[in-house]
Coordinates of C-alpha atoms in Angstrom, one line a residue:
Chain A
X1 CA 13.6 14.7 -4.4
X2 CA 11.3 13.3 -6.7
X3 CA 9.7 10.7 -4.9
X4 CA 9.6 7.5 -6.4
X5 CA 9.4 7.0 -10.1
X6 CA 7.8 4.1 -11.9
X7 CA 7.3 3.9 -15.6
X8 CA 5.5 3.5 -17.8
X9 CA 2.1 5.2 -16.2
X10 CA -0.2 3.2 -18.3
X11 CA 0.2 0.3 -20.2
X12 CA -1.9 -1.5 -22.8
X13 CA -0.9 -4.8 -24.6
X14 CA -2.2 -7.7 -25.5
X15 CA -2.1 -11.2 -23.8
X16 CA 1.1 -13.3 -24.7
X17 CA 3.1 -10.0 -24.5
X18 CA 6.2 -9.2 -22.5
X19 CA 5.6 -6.5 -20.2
X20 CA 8.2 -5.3 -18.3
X21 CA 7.4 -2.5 -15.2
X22 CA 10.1 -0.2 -14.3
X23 CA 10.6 1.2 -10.9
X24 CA 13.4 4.2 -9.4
X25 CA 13.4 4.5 -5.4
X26 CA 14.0 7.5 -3.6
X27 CA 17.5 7.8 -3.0
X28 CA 19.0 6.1 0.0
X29 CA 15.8 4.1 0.8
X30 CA 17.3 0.7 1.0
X31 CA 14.2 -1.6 1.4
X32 CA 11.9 -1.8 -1.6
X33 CA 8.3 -3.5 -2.7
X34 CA 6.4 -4.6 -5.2
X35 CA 2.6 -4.7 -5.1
X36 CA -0.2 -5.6 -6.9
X37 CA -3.8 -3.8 -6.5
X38 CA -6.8 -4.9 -7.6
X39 CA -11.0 -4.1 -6.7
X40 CA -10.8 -7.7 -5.8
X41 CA -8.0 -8.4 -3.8
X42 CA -7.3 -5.1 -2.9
X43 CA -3.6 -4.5 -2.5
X44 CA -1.0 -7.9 -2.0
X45 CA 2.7 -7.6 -1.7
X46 CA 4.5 -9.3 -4.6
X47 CA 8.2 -9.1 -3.5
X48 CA 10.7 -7.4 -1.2
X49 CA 14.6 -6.6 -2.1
X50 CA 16.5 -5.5 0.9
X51 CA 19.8 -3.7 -0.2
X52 CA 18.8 -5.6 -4.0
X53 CA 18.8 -8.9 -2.3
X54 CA 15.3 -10.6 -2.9
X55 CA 14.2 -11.5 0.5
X56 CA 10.1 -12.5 -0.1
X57 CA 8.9 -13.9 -3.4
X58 CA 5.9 -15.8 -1.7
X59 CA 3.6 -13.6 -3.2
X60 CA 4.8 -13.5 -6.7
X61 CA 2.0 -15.4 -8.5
X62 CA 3.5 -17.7 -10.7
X63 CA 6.4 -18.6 -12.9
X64 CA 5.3 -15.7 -15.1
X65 CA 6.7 -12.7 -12.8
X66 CA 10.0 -12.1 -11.9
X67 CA 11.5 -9.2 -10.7
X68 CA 15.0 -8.3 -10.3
X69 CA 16.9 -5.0 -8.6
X70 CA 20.4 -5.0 -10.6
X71 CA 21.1 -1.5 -8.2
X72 CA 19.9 0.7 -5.4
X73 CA 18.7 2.6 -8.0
X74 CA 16.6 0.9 -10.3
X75 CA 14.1 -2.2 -10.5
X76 CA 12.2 -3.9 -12.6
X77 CA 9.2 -6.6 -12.3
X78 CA 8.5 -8.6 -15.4
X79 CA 5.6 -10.5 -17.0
X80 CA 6.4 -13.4 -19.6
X81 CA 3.7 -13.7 -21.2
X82 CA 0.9 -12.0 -19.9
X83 CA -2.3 -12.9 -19.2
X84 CA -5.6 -10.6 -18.9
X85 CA -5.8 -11.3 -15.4
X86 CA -2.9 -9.9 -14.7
X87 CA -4.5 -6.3 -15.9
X88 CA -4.2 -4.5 -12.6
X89 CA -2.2 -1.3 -10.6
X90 CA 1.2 -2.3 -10.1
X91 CA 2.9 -0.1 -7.5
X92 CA 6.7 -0.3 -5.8
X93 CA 7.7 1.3 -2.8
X94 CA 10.7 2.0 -0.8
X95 CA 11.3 2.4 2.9
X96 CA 14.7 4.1 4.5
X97 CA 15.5 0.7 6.8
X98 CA 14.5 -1.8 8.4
X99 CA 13.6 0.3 11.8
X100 CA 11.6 2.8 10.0
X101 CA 8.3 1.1 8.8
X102 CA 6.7 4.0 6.5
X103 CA 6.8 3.1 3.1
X104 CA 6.6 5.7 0.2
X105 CA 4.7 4.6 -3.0
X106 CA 4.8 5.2 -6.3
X107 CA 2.3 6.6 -9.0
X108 CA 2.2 3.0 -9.9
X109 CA 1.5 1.8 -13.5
X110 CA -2.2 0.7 -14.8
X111 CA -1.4 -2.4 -16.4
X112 CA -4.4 -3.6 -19.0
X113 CA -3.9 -6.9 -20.7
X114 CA -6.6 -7.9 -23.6
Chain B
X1 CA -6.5 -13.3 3.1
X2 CA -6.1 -9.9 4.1
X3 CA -4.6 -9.0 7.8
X4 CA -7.1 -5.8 7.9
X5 CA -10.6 -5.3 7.5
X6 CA -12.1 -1.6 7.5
X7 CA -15.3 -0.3 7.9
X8 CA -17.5 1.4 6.5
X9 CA -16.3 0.7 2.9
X10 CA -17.6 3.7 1.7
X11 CA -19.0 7.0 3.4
X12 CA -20.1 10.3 2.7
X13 CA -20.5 13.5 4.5
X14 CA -20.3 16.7 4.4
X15 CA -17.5 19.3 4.3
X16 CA -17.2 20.1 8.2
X17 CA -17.9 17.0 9.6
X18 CA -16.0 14.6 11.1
X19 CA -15.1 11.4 9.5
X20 CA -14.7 8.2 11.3
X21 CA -12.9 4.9 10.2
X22 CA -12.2 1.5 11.7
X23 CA -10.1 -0.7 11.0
X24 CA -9.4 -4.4 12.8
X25 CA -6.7 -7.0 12.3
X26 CA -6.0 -10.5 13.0
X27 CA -2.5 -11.1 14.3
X28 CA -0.5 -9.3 16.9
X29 CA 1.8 -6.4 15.5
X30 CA 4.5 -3.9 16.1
X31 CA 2.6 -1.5 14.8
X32 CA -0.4 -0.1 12.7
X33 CA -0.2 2.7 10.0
X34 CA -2.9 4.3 7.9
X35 CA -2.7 5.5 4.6
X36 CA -4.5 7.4 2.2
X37 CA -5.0 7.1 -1.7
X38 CA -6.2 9.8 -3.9
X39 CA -7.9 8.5 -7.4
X40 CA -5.0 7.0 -9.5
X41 CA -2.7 7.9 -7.2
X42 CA 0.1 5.7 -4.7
X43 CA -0.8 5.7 -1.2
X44 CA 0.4 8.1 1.1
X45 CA 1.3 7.5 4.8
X46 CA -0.5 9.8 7.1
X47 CA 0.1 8.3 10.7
X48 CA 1.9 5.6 12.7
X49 CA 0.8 4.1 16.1
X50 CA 3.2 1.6 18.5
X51 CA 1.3 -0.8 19.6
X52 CA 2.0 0.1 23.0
X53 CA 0.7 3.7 22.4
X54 CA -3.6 4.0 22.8
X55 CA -3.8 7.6 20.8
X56 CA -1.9 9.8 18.3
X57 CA -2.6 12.9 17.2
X58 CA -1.6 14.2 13.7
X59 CA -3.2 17.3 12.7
X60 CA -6.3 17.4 11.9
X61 CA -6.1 13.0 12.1
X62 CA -6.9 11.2 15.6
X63 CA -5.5 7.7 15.2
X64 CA -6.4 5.4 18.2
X65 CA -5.4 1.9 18.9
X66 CA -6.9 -1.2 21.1
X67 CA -4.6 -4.3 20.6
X68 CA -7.0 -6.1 23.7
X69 CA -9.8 -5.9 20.7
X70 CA -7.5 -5.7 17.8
X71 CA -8.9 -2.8 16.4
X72 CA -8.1 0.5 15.1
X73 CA -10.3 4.1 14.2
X74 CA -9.0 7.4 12.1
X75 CA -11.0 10.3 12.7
X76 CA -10.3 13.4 10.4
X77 CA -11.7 16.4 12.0
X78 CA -13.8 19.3 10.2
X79 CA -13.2 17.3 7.1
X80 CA -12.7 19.4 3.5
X81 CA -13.2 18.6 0.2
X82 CA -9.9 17.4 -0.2
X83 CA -10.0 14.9 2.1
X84 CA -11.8 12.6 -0.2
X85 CA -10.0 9.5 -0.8
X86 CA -9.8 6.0 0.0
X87 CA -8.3 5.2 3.5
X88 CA -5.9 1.8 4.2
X89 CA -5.1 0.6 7.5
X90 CA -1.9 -1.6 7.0
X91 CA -0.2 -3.8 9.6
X92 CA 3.3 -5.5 9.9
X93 CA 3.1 -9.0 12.1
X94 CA 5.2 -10.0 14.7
X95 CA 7.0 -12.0 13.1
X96 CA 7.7 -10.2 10.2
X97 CA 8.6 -6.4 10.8
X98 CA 9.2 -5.4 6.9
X99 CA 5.9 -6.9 5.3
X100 CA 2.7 -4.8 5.4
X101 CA -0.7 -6.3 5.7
X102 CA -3.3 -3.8 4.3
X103 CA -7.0 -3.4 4.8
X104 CA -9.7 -3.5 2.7
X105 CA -9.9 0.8 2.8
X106 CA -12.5 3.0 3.0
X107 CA -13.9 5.0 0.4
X108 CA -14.4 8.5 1.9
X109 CA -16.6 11.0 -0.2
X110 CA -16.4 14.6 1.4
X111 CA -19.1 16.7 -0.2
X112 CA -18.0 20.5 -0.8

């Protein structure tokens, strides 16, 4: 198994850009995150899918992220337009259910926004 | 704000010694795990403690737990080189069992 896979590893753009942040769970892992890490705030959850239904989207920051999971397979988390605050380490995770709390990460994605 | 705090932030030692981490929370949990994060990496889960367990042993890791104080320490044993990462202590509440609450970490530097 792979592990999870998120893509791209780094990205550069500048500010008013779409950036869009792809993310494949491990297979069967039915639960899966989105968080944000920063030296400031350290690491906060953005939003959790349970079997692709988005059940937590209180930590999505503002109008300007979405996320969606079309599949068990594939997710995405979008940011329209972006700002250079947002520059930070975006990382999903998965977990197998809802009884089993360990959560495997990602590589993540360095996002930089100028 | 963030459900764990961790101290130290950073320390160093040397390759052999032991290496000891706390880690305290706020709320009252199912659980606590602790994580490690190598330098542009994802975290990694190393351990998982019940909250109605005191002590876990993992290897080389020593994960104990006190929810009377709210607290948790990782010790790694004859540390290596390797080792050096950063360290997260991450909790789920109560009253929500999927969400995880992470610390601050600690920034452990194991000189070779």
């Amino acid at each position: 198994d792979a592990g999870v896979i998120q893509s791209p590893r780094h990205e550069v753009t500048e500010m008013g850009q779409e950036v869009t942040l792809r993310c494949k769970p491990i297979s069967g892992h039915n639960s899966l995150f989105w968080y944000r890490q920063t030296m400031m705030r350290g690491l906060e959850l953005l939003i959790y899918f349970n079997n692709n239904v988005p059940i937590d989207d209180s930590g999505m920051p503002e109008d300007r992220f979405s996320a969606k999971m079309p599949n068990a397979s594939f997710s995405t988390l979008k940011i329209q337009p972006s700002e250079p605050r947002d520059s930070a380490v975006y990382f999903c995770a998965g977990r197998a259910g809802q009884g089993n709390n360990e959560q495997f990460f990602g590589p993540g994605t360095r996002l930089t926004v100028l | 704000s963030q459900q764990g705090e961790e101290d130290p932030q950073a320390l160093s030692i040397q390759e052999g010694e032991n290496a000891t981490m706390n880690c305290s929370y706020k709320t009252s949990i199912n659980n606590l795990q602790w994580y490690r994060q190598n330098s542009g990496r994802g975290l990694v889960h190393l351990i998982l403690i019940r909250s109605n367990e005191r002590e876990k042993h993992s290897g080389r890791l020593r994960v104990t737990l006190d929810t009377s104080k709210k607290s948790s320490s990782l010790l790694i044993t004859a540390s290596r080189a390797a080792d050096t990462a950063s360290y997260f202590c991450a909790t789920d509440a109560r009253d929500s069992s999927y969400k995880l609450i992470f610390g601050s970490g600690t920034r452990l530097l194991v000189r070779p």
